[in-house]
Coordinates of C-alpha atoms in Angstrom, one line a residue:
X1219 CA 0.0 0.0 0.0
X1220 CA 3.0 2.0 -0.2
X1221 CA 2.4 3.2 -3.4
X1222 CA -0.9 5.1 -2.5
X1223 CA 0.7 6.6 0.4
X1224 CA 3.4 7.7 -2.4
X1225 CA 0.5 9.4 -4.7
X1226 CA -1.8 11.2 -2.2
X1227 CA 1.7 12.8 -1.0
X1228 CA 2.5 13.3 -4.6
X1229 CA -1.3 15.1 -5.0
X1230 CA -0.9 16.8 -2.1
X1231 CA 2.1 18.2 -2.9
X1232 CA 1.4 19.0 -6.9
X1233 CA -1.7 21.2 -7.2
X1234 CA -1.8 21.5 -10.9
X1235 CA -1.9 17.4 -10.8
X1236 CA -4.7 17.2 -8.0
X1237 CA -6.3 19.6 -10.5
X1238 CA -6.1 17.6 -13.4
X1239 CA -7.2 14.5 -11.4
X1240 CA -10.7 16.1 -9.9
X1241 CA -11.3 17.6 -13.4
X1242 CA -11.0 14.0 -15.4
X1243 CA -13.0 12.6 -12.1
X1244 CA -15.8 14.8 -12.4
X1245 CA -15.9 14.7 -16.1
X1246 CA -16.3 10.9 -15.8
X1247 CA -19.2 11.1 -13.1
X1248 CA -20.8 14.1 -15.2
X1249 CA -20.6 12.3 -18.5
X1250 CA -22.1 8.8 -16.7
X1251 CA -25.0 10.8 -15.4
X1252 CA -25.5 12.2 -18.8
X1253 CA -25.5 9.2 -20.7
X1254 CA -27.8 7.7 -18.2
X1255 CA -30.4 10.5 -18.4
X1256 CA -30.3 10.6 -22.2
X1257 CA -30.7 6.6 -22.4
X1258 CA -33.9 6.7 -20.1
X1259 CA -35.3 9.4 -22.0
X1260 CA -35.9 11.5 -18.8
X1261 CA -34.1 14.7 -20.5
X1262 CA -36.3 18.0 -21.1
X1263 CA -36.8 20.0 -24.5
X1264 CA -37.1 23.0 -25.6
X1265 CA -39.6 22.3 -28.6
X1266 CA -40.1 25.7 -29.1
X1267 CA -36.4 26.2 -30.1
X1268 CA -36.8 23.0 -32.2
X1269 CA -40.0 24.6 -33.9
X1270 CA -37.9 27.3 -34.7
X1271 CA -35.0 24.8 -36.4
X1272 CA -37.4 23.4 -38.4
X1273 CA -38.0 26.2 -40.2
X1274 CA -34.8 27.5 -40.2
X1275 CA -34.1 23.9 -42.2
X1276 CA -37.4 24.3 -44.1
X1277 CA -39.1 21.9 -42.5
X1278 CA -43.4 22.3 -41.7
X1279 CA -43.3 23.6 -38.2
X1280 CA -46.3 23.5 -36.5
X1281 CA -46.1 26.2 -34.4
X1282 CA -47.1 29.2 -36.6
X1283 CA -45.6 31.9 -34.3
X1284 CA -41.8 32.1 -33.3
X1285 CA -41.0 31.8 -29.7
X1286 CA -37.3 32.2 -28.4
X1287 CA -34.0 33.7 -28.9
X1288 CA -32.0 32.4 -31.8
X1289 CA -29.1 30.9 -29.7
X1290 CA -30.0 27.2 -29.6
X1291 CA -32.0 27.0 -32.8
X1292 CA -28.9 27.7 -34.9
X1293 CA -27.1 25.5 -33.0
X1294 CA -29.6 22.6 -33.6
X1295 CA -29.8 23.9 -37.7
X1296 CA -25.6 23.6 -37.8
X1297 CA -26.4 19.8 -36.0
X1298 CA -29.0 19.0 -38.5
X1299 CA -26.6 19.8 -41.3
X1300 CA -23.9 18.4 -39.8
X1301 CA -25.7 15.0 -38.6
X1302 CA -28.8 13.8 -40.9
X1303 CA -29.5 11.9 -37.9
X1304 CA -30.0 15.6 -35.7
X1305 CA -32.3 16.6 -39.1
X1306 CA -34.5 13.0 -38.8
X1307 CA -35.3 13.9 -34.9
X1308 CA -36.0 17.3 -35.7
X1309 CA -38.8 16.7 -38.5
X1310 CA -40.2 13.8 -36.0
X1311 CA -40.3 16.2 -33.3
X1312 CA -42.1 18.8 -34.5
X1313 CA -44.0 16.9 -37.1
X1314 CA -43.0 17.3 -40.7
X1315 CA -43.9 15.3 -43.2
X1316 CA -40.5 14.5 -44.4
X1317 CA -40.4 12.5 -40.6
X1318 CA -39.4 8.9 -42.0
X1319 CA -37.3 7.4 -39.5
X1320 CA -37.0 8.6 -35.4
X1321 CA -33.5 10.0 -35.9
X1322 CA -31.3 10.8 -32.7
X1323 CA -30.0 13.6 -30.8
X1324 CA -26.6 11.4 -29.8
X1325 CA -24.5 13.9 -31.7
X1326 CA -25.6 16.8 -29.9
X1327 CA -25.9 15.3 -26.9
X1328 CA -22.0 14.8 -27.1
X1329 CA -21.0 18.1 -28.1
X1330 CA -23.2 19.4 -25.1
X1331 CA -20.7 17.1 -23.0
X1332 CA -17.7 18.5 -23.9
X1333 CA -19.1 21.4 -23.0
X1334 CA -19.6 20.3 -19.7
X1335 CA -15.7 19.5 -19.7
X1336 CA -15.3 23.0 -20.5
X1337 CA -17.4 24.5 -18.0
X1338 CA -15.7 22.4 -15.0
X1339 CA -12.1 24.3 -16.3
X1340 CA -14.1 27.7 -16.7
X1341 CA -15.0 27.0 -12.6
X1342 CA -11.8 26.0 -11.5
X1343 CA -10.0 28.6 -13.8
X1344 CA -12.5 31.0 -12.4
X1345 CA -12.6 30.4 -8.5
X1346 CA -8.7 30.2 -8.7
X1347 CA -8.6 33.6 -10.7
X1348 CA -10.4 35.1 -8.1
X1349 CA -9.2 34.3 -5.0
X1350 CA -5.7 33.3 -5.7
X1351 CA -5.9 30.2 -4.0
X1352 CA -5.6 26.4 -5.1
X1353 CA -7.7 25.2 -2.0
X1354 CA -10.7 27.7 -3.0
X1355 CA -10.3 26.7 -6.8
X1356 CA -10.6 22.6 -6.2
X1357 CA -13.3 23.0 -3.2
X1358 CA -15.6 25.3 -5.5
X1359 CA -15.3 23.2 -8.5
X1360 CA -16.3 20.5 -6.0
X1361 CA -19.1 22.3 -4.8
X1362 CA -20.4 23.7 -7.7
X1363 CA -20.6 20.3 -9.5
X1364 CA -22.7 19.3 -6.8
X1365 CA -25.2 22.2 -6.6
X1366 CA -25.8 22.3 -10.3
X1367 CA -27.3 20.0 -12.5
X1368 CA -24.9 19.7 -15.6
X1369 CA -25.2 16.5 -16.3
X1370 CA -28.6 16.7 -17.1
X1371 CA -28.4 20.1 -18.9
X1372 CA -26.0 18.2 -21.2
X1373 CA -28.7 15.4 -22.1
X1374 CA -31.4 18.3 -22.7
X1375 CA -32.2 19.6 -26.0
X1376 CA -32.7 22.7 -24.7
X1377 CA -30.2 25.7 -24.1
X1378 CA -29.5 25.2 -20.2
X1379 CA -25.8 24.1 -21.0
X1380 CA -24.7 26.4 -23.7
X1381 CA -26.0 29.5 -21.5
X1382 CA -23.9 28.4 -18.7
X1383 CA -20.8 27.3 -20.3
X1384 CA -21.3 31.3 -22.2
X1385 CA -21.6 32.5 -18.8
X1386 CA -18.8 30.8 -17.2
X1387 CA -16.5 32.5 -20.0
X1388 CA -17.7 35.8 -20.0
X1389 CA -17.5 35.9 -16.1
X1390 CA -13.2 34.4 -16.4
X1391 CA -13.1 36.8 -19.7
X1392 CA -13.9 39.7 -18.2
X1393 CA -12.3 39.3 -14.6
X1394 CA -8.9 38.8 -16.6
X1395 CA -9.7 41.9 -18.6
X1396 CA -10.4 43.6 -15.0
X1397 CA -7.5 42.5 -14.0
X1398 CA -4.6 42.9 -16.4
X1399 CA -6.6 46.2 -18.0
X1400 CA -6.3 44.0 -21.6
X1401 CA -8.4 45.3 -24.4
X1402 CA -8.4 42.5 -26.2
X1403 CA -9.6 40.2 -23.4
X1404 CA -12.8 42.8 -23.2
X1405 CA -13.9 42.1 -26.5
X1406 CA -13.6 38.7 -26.1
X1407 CA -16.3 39.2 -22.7
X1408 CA -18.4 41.1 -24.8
X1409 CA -18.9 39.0 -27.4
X1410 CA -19.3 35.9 -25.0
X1411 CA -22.0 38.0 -22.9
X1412 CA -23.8 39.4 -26.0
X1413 CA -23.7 35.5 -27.5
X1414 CA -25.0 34.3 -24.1
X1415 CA -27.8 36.9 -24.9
X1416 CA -28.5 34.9 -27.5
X1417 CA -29.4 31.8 -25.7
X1418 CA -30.5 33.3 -22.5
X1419 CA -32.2 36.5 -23.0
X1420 CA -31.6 37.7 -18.9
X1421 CA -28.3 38.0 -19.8
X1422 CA -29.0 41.5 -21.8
X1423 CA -29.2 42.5 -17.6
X1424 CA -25.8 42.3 -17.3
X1425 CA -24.8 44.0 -20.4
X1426 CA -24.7 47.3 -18.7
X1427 CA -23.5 46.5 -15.4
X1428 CA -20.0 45.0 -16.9
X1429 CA -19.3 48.1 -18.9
X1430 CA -19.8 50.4 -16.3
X1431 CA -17.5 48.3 -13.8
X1432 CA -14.8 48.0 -16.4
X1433 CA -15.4 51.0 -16.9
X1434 CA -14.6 52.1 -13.2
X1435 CA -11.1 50.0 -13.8
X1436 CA -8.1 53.4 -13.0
X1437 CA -5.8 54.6 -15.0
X1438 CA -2.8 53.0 -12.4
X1439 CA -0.7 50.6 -14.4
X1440 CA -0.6 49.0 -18.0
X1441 CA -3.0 48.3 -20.3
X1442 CA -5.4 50.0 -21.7
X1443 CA -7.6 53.2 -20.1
X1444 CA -11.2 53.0 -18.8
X1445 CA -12.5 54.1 -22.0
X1446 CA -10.5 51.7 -24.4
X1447 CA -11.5 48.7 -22.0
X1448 CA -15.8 49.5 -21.9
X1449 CA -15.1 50.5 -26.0
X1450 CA -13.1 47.3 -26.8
X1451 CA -16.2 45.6 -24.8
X1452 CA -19.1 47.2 -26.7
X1453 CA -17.3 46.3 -30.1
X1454 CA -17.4 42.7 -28.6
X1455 CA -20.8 42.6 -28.0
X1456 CA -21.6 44.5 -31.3
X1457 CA -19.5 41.8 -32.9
X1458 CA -21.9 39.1 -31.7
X1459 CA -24.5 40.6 -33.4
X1460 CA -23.6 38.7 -36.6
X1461 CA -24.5 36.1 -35.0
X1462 CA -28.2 37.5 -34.8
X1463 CA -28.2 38.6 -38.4
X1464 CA -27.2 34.9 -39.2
X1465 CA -30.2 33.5 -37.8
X1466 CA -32.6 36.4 -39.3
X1467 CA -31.3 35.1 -42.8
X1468 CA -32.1 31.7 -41.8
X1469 CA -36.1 32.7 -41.2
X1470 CA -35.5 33.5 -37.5
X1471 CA -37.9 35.9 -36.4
X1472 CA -36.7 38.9 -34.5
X1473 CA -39.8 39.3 -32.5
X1474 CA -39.7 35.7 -31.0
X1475 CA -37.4 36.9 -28.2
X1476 CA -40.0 39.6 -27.6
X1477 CA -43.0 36.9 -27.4
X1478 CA -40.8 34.9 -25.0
X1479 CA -40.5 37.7 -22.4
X1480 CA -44.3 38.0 -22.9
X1481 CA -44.6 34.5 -22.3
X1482 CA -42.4 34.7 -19.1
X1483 CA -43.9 38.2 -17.6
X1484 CA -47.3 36.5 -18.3
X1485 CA -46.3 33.4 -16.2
X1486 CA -45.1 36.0 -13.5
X1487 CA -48.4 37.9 -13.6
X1488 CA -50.2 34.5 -13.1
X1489 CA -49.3 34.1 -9.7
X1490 CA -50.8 37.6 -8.6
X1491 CA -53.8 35.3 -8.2
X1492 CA -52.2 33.4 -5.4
X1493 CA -53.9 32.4 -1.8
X1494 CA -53.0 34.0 1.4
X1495 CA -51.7 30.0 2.5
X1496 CA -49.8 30.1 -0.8
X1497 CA -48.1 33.4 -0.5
X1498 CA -46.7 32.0 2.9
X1499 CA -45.6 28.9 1.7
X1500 CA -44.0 30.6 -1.1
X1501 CA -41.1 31.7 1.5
X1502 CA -41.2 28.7 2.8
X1503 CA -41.0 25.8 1.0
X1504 CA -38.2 26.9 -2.1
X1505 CA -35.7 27.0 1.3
X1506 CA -33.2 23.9 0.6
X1507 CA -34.0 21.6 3.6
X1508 CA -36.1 23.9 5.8
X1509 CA -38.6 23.8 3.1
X1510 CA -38.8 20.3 3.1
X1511 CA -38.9 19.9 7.2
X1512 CA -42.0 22.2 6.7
X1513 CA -43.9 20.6 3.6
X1514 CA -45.9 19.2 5.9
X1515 CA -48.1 22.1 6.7
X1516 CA -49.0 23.0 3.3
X1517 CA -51.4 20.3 1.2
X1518 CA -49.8 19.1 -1.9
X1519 CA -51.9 21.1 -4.1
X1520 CA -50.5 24.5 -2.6
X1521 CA -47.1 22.9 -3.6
X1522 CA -48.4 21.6 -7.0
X1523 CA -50.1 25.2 -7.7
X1524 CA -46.8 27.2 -6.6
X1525 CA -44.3 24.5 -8.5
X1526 CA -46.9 24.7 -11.5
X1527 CA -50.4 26.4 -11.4
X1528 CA -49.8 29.6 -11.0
X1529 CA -46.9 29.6 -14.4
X1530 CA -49.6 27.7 -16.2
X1531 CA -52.3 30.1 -15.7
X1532 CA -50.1 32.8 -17.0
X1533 CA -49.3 30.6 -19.9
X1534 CA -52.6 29.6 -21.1
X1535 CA -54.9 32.7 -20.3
X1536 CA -52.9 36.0 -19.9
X1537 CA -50.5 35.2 -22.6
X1538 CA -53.0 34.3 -25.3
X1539 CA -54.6 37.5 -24.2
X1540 CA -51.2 39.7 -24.7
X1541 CA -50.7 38.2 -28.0
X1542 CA -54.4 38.5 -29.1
X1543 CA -53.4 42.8 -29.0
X1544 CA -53.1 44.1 -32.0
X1545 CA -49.6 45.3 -33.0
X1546 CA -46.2 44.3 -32.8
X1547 CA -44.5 41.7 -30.0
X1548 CA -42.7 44.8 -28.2
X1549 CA -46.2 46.2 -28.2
X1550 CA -48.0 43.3 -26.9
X1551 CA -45.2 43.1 -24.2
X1552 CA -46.5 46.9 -23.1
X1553 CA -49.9 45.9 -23.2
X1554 CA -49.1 43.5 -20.6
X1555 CA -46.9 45.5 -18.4
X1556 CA -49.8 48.5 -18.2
X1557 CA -52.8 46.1 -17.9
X1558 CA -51.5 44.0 -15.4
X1559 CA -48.4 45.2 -13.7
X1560 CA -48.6 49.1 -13.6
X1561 CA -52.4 48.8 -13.1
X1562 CA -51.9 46.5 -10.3
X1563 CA -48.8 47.1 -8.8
X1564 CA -49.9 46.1 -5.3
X1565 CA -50.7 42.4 -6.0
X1566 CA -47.1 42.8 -8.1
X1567 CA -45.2 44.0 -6.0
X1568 CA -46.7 41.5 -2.7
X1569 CA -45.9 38.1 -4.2
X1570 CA -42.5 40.0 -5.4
X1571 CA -40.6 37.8 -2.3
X1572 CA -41.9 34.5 -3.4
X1573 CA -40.9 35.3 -6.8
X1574 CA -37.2 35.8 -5.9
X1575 CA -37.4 33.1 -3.4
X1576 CA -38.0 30.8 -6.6
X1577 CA -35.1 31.4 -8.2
X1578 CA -32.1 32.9 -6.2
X1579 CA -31.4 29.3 -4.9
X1580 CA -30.1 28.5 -7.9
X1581 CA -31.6 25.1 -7.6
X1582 CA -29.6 24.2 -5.1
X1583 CA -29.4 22.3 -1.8
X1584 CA -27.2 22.6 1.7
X1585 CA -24.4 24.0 -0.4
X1586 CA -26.7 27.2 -1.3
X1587 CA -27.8 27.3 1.8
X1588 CA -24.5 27.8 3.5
X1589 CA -23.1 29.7 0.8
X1590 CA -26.2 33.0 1.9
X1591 CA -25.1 33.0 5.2
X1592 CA -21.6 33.3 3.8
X1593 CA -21.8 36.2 1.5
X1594 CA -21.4 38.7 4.1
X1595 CA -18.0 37.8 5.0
X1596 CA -16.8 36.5 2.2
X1597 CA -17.5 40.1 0.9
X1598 CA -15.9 41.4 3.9
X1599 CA -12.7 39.2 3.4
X1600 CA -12.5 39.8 -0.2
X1601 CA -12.4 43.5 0.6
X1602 CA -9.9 42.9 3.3
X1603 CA -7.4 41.4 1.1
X1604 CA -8.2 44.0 -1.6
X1605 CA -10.1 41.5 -4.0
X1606 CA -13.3 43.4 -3.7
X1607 CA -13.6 45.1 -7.1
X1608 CA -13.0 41.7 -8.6
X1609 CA -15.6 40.1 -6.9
X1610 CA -18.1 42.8 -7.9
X1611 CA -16.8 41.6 -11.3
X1612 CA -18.1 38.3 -11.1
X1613 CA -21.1 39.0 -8.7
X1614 CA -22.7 42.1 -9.7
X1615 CA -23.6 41.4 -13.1
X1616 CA -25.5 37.7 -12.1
X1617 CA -27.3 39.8 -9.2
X1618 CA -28.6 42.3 -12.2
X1619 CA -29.3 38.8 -13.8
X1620 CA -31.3 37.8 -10.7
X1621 CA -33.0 41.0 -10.2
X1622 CA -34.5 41.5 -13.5
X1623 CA -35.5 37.7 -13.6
X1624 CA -37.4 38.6 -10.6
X1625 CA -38.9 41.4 -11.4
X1626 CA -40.1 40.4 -15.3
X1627 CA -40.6 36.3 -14.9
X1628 CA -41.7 33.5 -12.6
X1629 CA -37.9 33.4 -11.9
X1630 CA -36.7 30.0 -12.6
X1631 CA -33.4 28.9 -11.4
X1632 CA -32.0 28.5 -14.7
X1633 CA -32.4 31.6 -15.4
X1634 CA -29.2 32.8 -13.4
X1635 CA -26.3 30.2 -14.2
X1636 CA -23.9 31.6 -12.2
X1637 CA -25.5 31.0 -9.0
X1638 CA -24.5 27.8 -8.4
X1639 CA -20.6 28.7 -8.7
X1640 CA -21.5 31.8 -6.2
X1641 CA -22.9 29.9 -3.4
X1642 CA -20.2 27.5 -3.7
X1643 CA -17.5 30.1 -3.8
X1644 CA -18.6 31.5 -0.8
X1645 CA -18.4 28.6 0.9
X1646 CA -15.3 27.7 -0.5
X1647 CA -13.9 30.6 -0.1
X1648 CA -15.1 31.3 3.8
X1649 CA -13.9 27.7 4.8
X1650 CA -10.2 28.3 3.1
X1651 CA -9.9 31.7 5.0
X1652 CA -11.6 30.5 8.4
X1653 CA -8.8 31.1 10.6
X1654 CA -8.6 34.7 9.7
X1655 CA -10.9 37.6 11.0
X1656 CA -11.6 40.5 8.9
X1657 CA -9.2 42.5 11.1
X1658 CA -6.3 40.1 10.0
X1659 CA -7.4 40.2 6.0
X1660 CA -7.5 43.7 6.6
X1661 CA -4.0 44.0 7.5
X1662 CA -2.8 41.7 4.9
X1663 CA -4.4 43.2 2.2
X1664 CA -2.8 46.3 3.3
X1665 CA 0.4 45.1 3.4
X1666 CA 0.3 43.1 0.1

């Protein structure tokens, strides 16, 4: 047994090895969870995205209207061209006529997993960035694989995994281009964010919130100024545009982003019809663990109605009504925010906690839980050691994310990717510096 004793000293002693070693571990357990969803067919789709593909490949979709951003549709056209097999599931999916065999989505499925594989360096690569220190880096790629749900956003045929990898490498692009004052590196975070626009529209949230703190970024040092970094940014995200003109060649419909926030305000407004007993277990039972302790004093249909009645009533009776306006979708969309938001801003604004209690957990469990009642002095440490602006850098623009989720949808937690990696930074972070009090950090950051 010599020999093991020999390698966990070796590991131990070799972070860049341990490093390697968790990332090939996790990649195996990720990919074997994967597989295993895909096989059983348990995976969700996006079948409005795939509605949207079919037409893009001129295929009958049956789905007259366009609803969605044109992210993930061209992603599943350039699979359908690339892999007849992509183009067969497609037409069966959404039921062409040219449907003659099932087809499968294997092809995509494995792209989707390397991009798992790239998201767990993105973590790691982040975390370490950030605080400077191997420990944090490994615990909070440990931590964040097991708050999020990557393995099963890699078996969906939906966008879940292609927003968060884009989310990941804006957040590492543009802490470096914080950090080293590097145009180039800012165009390269603005074209990631603005692409991540195009497969998660809450992402246009933090569009203005990482210009301005790049903006903020002094003249002290090399690089380039505040103004070359936010312009070299802009031109990024202007570049990514293309990308949208792309898909508008391909029969994409501009508006069907519009209809999508519709849809999604419309499933907010839906649960301004909620019960007194449901508004309290709203801040209740979305709680990792102490929502479950507690389950039992609500009856199963509160929990079915807050989980799915609510969303559905917005879906199939406010939102037919929004787009039944005459007009264009960004029209529609300000029908619905003066008939039932500004006109009743009272019921808005008083199921406005439940909403956010939906979604700020980022679907997560004990990890999340612990990683709120961490924030404070993980803030306070990361101030101390004079890491605070690039914290903001990370955090700030997923709490715009969060915000504006909140305030325009029913505020699922896939709506804000990065939340996952924030809880478990935190904790990560917290746990590596635990020894220290914020006087101490103080002083060190001083003196560093």
């Amino acid at each position: 047994m010599g020999w093991i004793a020999r390698a966990g000293r070796r590991l131990e002693e070799d972070h860049r090895l341990l490093a390697v070693v968790m990332l090939l571990v996790l990649s195996a357990l990720l990919a074997h969870a994967t597989v295993s969803t895909f096989s059983k067919g348990r995976q969700d789709v996006d079948d409005a995205s795939l509605q949207i593909a079919a037409r893009m490949l001129g295929q009958k979709s049956a789905q007259p209207v366009q609803i969605g951003p044109a992210g993930y549709p061209l992603v599943l056209y350039a699979m359908a061209r690339a892999d007849p097999e992509v183009a067969a599931a497609i037409a069966c999916r959404t039921g062409d006529a040219s449907c003659k065999r099932q087809g499968s989505f294997r092809s995509l499925v494995a792209v989707q997993l390397a991009l798992v594989v790239v998201s767990l360096v993105l973590i790691f690569a982040l975390a370490l960035r950030l605080s400077g220190l191997w420990e944090v880096g490994l615990l909070a790629l440990l931590l964040t694989c097991l708050e999020s749900r990557m393995g099963e956003f890699a078996a969906s045929i939906s966008p879940l995994m292609w927003a968060g990898t884009l989310t990941f490498l804006y957040s590492l692009l543009a802490l470096e281009a914080y950090i080293r004052r590097s145009t180039l590196l800012a165009v390269g975070a603005g074209a990631a964010i603005g692409i991540a626009g195009l497969f998660l529209t809450w992402t246009i949230a933090a569009l203005p919130a990482l210009a301005i703190l790049l903006g903020l970024r002094g003249r002290t040092g090399g690089g380039g100024s505040r103004a070359a970094l936010v312009i070299a940014y802009l031109l990024g995200v202007l570049a990514s545009l293309g990308i949208g003109f792309l898909a508008w060649s391909l029969s994409y419909d501009p508006e069907a982003a519009v209809r999508l926030l519709t849809l999604q305000l419309a499933e907010r407004v839906g649960f301004q019809g909620m019960s007194p007993l449901a508004w309290i277990a709203g801040l209740i039972l979305p709680i990792p663990f102490l929502g479950g302790w507690l389950e039992f004093l609500f009856s199963d249909a509160v929990a079915r109605d807050l989980a799915q009645g609510y969303a559905a009533i917005g879906r199939e009776t406010i939102f037919p009504a929004a787009e039944g306006q005459p007009g264009s979708a960004l029209e529609q969309y300000w029908w619905l925010i003066k008939s039932h938001v500004a006109s009743a801003l009272g019921p808005y604004l008083a199921v406005t906690p439940q909403i956010l209690n939906r979604g700020m957990w980022g679907g997560g469990g004990i990890v999340a839980l612990l990683g709120i009642f961490s924030l404070r002095r993980l803030i306070s440490l990361h101030r101390g050691f004079g890491r605070g602006a690039e914290l903001g850098i990370v955090f700030v623009p997923a709490l715009c994310m969060l915000a504006a989720s909140t305030l325009l949808s029913a505020n699922q937690f896939t709506h804000v990717p990065l939340l996952s990696f924030a809880f478990a930074y935190a904790v990560a972070y917290v746990a590596a510096r635990f020894p220290e009090t914020e006087g101490e950090a103080g002083a060190d950051g001083k003196s560093s």
